[in-house]
Amino acid sequence: MERLVTVYGASGFLGRHVVRALARRGWRIRAAVRRPDLAGHLQPLGAVGQINPVQANLRYPASVLRAAEGAEVIINLVGVLHESGRQSFAAVHDFGAKQVALAARQVGARLVHVSAIGADAQSSSLYARTKAAGEAAALAAVAEAVILRPSIVFGPEDEFFNRFAAMARLSPVLPLIGGGGTRFQPVFVGDVATAVAKAVDGEARLGTIYELGGPDVLTFKQLMELMLREVDRTRLLLPVPAGIAALQARLLELLPSPLLTRDQVKLLGYDNVVSAAAQAEGRTLEGLGISPAALGAILPSYLWRYRKAGQFARTEAA
């Protein structure tokens, strides 16, 4: 465990899986997080002394540089799905990504930057534009950086299926923003973590943007139908025009944990799938030697908790 990797955003949903994958490969891990006191759940993922949480905030370059010192590889996993206070898209995805990349260049470390499918400087979505700006900053500072763009990431702690399954518990209706025809290619969090680990181990092409998607390409409506089958509930799937959804989002985005924002409505206007170019050029999970897990193989392992009381036990007994 002499080789050191610094992981910014190590305590998040994807972060804990990345830390586990790196620990299994023998790396010493510096977990750079805003609140090290809340990162205790990372310690059992490795051997004693293998994982060391440290304080770093992407809005403060000095803390970012301190966390990078001595590392052979730098990983940036930090991202936000909606803006909150000082955690704006510009601050996290653009400015923050630039600070991580500059720190990697200053200490002479390799860089692995996790972005998102849909990152586009010309997008109407601020989320997508700032993701693209972060990629540009990473490659400008470290030309050999590896960029990983996952589609919707699913797994036991995800914010997608868990959120809609929780809504299905209470609401007789689930909205289909823009009609529900937008296509997604959900990717298992464990597969994304493996891709990150492979990039750290030098198994990815340098200076390359990879697009990570699972084996299933489904519309938003189909994803909702799949989720409802897993939780064994019947709900009305109601198409909501994008214009009306944007008006509703004006109120919903004021909640402490927004159910929907106007920027997310814009994002739902774009397909979120691996491009034909990435497939042809091998810039995919398969190109990294990873066979992606299917939704149907993973969802039952955690969505069962949203079934009616006693329902899961009866299903198991049968």
XYZ file of C-alpha atoms in Angstrom:
318
model
C 0.000 0.000 0.000
C 2.770 2.440 -0.871
C 0.928 3.910 -3.861
C -1.371 6.778 -2.904
C -4.535 7.949 -4.665
C -6.585 10.979 -3.600
C -10.340 10.690 -4.135
C -12.331 13.932 -4.025
C -15.963 13.180 -3.200
C -15.061 9.826 -1.625
C -17.951 9.759 0.853
C -20.755 10.027 -1.719
C -22.857 7.374 -3.449
C -20.284 6.592 -6.148
C -17.355 7.475 -3.894
C -17.798 4.641 -1.412
C -17.860 2.095 -4.247
C -14.742 3.621 -5.811
C -12.949 3.506 -2.452
C -13.872 -0.169 -2.045
C -12.644 -1.022 -5.559
C -9.337 0.780 -5.025
C -8.815 -0.773 -1.586
C -9.235 -4.239 -3.068
C -6.531 -3.387 -5.600
C -4.113 -2.432 -2.848
C -4.064 1.347 -3.161
C -3.621 3.622 -0.154
C -6.536 6.038 -0.308
C -6.787 9.636 0.818
C -10.520 10.393 0.985
C -10.847 14.145 0.381
C -14.239 15.303 1.681
C -15.816 18.447 3.116
C -16.668 16.726 6.422
C -14.091 14.071 7.393
C -15.984 13.513 10.649
C -18.874 12.129 8.583
C -16.706 9.772 6.510
C -16.290 7.038 9.104
C -18.309 4.626 6.952
C -15.339 4.421 4.562
C -12.915 2.879 7.071
C -14.343 -0.690 6.988
C -13.933 -0.761 3.189
C -10.186 -1.343 3.517
C -7.476 -2.611 5.832
C -6.412 -0.772 8.967
C -4.729 2.500 7.962
C -5.473 2.046 4.258
C -8.147 4.765 4.041
C -7.478 8.228 5.463
C -10.216 10.912 5.330
C -8.956 14.499 5.010
C -10.703 17.843 4.697
C -11.010 19.457 1.273
C -13.524 21.842 -0.238
C -13.414 22.441 -3.984
C -14.290 26.107 -3.451
C -10.974 26.589 -1.580
C -7.930 25.828 -3.788
C -5.481 25.599 -0.868
C -7.417 22.720 0.692
C -7.617 20.959 -2.677
C -3.849 21.223 -3.165
C -3.091 19.964 0.361
C -5.179 16.863 -0.264
C -3.351 16.188 -3.551
C 0.211 16.304 -2.218
C 2.093 13.051 -2.587
C -0.618 11.322 -4.623
C 0.201 9.329 -7.743
C -3.348 9.601 -9.065
C -6.121 12.145 -8.458
C -9.811 11.248 -8.869
C -12.585 13.841 -9.003
C -16.056 12.448 -8.270
C -17.629 15.635 -6.950
C -20.928 16.687 -8.481
C -24.346 17.997 -7.490
C -27.742 17.196 -9.010
C -29.267 20.512 -7.977
C -27.908 23.807 -6.713
C -28.065 24.665 -3.028
C -26.547 27.754 -1.456
C -22.853 27.996 -2.309
C -22.948 24.537 -3.913
C -23.796 25.895 -7.345
C -23.175 24.078 -10.615
C -20.571 26.677 -11.559
C -18.756 26.382 -8.225
C -18.675 22.573 -8.159
C -18.607 21.358 -11.768
C -16.558 24.172 -13.310
C -14.455 26.055 -10.731
C -14.048 23.022 -8.468
C -13.087 20.678 -11.286
C -10.494 23.215 -12.442
C -8.939 23.377 -8.957
C -8.646 19.590 -8.768
C -7.051 19.462 -12.223
C -4.606 22.262 -11.404
C -3.659 20.481 -8.177
C -3.039 17.262 -10.113
C -0.788 19.131 -12.535
C 1.110 20.850 -9.720
C 1.888 17.601 -7.874
C 2.538 15.661 -11.086
C -0.321 13.199 -10.619
C -2.461 11.455 -13.216
C -6.103 12.555 -13.313
C -9.367 10.623 -13.575
C -12.385 12.917 -13.862
C -15.968 11.633 -13.596
C -18.455 13.747 -15.545
C -21.817 12.714 -17.043
C -23.323 11.677 -20.366
C -24.976 14.776 -21.744
C -22.138 17.139 -20.863
C -22.416 19.748 -23.614
C -21.230 23.344 -23.795
C -24.211 24.173 -26.047
C -26.916 22.564 -23.896
C -29.866 24.563 -22.594
C -29.213 22.915 -19.204
C -26.787 24.659 -16.869
C -25.922 21.283 -15.322
C -24.800 19.956 -18.714
C -22.916 23.146 -19.633
C -20.954 23.226 -16.372
C -20.166 19.517 -16.684
C -18.696 20.266 -20.102
C -16.731 23.183 -18.667
C -15.298 20.881 -15.991
C -14.160 18.396 -18.626
C -12.496 21.167 -20.605
C -10.720 22.451 -17.503
C -9.501 18.946 -16.643
C -8.050 18.333 -20.105
C -6.563 21.834 -20.295
C -4.620 21.258 -17.065
C -3.803 17.565 -17.606
C -3.912 16.648 -21.287
C -3.699 12.923 -20.500
C -6.657 12.976 -18.102
C -9.191 10.163 -18.414
C -12.798 11.411 -18.496
C -15.621 9.032 -17.574
C -19.196 9.961 -18.482
C -21.789 7.640 -16.898
C -25.497 7.652 -17.688
C -27.898 7.452 -14.706
C -26.067 5.496 -12.016
C -28.157 2.966 -10.098
C -27.484 0.924 -6.984
C -28.684 0.508 -3.376
C -28.212 4.167 -2.405
C -29.149 5.794 -5.736
C -31.231 8.957 -5.950
C -33.221 7.880 -9.004
C -35.035 4.593 -8.389
C -35.168 5.116 -4.632
C -36.797 8.519 -5.043
C -39.505 7.351 -7.440
C -40.136 4.168 -5.464
C -40.658 6.312 -2.362
C -43.049 8.549 -4.323
C -44.984 5.467 -5.461
C -45.610 4.589 -1.822
C -47.568 7.792 -1.259
C -48.831 9.088 -4.589
C -51.369 7.383 -6.887
C -49.813 9.261 -9.829
C -46.256 9.512 -11.146
C -45.427 12.255 -13.673
C -43.839 11.540 -17.038
C -42.019 14.791 -17.797
C -42.262 15.661 -21.472
C -44.275 12.510 -22.115
C -41.719 10.033 -20.773
C -40.048 9.317 -24.107
C -36.510 10.395 -23.162
C -34.103 7.445 -23.380
C -31.669 6.430 -20.647
C -28.982 3.765 -20.323
C -28.707 3.172 -16.547
C -25.331 1.889 -15.370
C -24.619 -0.049 -12.172
C -22.562 1.887 -9.610
C -20.234 -1.092 -9.146
C -19.407 -1.077 -12.863
C -18.630 2.645 -12.811
C -16.380 2.114 -9.769
C -14.554 -0.680 -11.602
C -14.064 1.627 -14.591
C -12.541 4.268 -12.303
C -10.239 1.667 -10.725
C -9.131 0.425 -14.137
C -8.324 3.990 -15.182
C -6.298 4.434 -11.978
C -4.411 1.228 -12.737
C -3.522 2.536 -16.208
C -5.948 0.311 -18.143
C -7.705 3.210 -19.902
C -6.507 5.245 -22.868
C -5.009 8.529 -21.736
C -6.648 11.778 -22.812
C -9.842 9.903 -23.685
C -13.523 10.467 -22.891
C -15.370 7.229 -22.077
C -19.165 6.937 -22.057
C -20.513 4.420 -19.553
C -23.924 2.801 -19.953
C -25.508 -0.492 -19.009
C -26.944 -3.101 -21.399
C -30.506 -1.708 -21.212
C -31.693 1.367 -23.142
C -35.131 2.327 -21.843
C -37.403 5.351 -21.966
C -38.301 7.220 -18.797
C -41.762 5.648 -18.980
C -40.277 2.159 -19.267
C -38.040 2.830 -16.255
C -41.073 3.831 -14.206
C -42.945 0.724 -15.331
C -39.972 -1.451 -14.371
C -39.713 0.207 -10.962
C -43.440 -0.274 -10.309
C -43.193 -3.972 -11.161
C -40.338 -4.385 -8.698
C -42.257 -2.708 -5.858
C -45.469 -4.490 -6.912
C -47.593 -1.352 -7.112
C -50.015 -0.002 -9.692
C -49.830 3.739 -10.311
C -51.093 6.078 -13.012
C -48.252 7.310 -15.219
C -49.369 10.777 -16.277
C -47.640 12.555 -19.194
C -46.795 16.154 -18.233
C -45.769 18.614 -20.997
C -42.357 20.144 -20.413
C -43.816 23.662 -20.156
C -46.188 22.697 -17.366
C -43.443 20.699 -15.622
C -41.203 23.783 -15.680
C -43.938 25.834 -13.997
C -44.357 23.164 -11.310
C -40.594 23.031 -10.846
C -40.548 26.718 -9.910
C -42.211 25.711 -6.640
C -40.688 22.246 -6.177
C -37.130 23.541 -6.465
C -37.694 25.694 -3.377
C -37.869 22.577 -1.185
C -34.766 21.687 0.895
C -34.397 18.536 -1.232
C -36.091 19.470 -4.533
C -38.254 16.839 -6.198
C -37.803 18.620 -9.526
C -35.986 21.703 -10.807
C -36.369 23.704 -14.006
C -32.869 22.656 -15.040
C -33.788 18.985 -14.627
C -36.816 19.553 -16.859
C -34.418 20.844 -19.526
C -32.153 17.802 -19.060
C -35.109 15.490 -19.589
C -35.403 16.895 -23.099
C -32.202 15.087 -24.124
C -31.525 11.357 -24.476
C -28.950 10.073 -21.975
C -27.326 7.167 -23.813
C -23.880 6.112 -25.023
C -23.150 7.660 -28.415
C -22.573 5.659 -31.582
C -19.096 7.190 -31.839
C -18.114 5.975 -28.362
C -19.358 2.486 -29.204
C -17.474 2.373 -32.490
C -14.247 3.592 -30.876
C -14.415 1.309 -27.834
C -14.811 4.178 -25.379
C -17.306 2.222 -23.274
C -17.469 -0.197 -20.337
C -16.986 -3.060 -22.766
C -13.942 -1.275 -24.158
C -12.507 -1.356 -20.651
C -13.167 -5.074 -20.390
C -16.251 -4.708 -18.178
C -19.481 -6.633 -18.821
C -22.160 -4.247 -17.476
C -24.769 -5.542 -15.056
C -28.408 -5.457 -16.159
C -31.071 -3.513 -14.274
C -33.117 -6.643 -13.710
C -30.223 -8.316 -11.918
C -29.719 -5.504 -9.408
C -33.004 -3.650 -8.770
C -34.682 -6.496 -6.812
C -31.818 -6.443 -4.293
C -32.872 -3.060 -2.928
C -36.290 -2.006 -4.227
C -38.018 -4.786 -2.227
C -38.033 -2.420 0.774
C -40.696 -0.282 -0.939
C -43.246 -3.068 -1.183
C -46.211 -3.141 1.168
C -45.569 -4.438 4.689
C -45.357 -8.214 4.709
C -45.413 -8.443 0.916
C -41.731 -9.292 0.540
C -41.918 -11.983 3.198
C -44.882 -13.612 1.415
C -43.042 -13.469 -1.904
C -39.960 -15.116 -0.397
C -42.038 -17.838 1.262
C -43.723 -18.653 -2.041
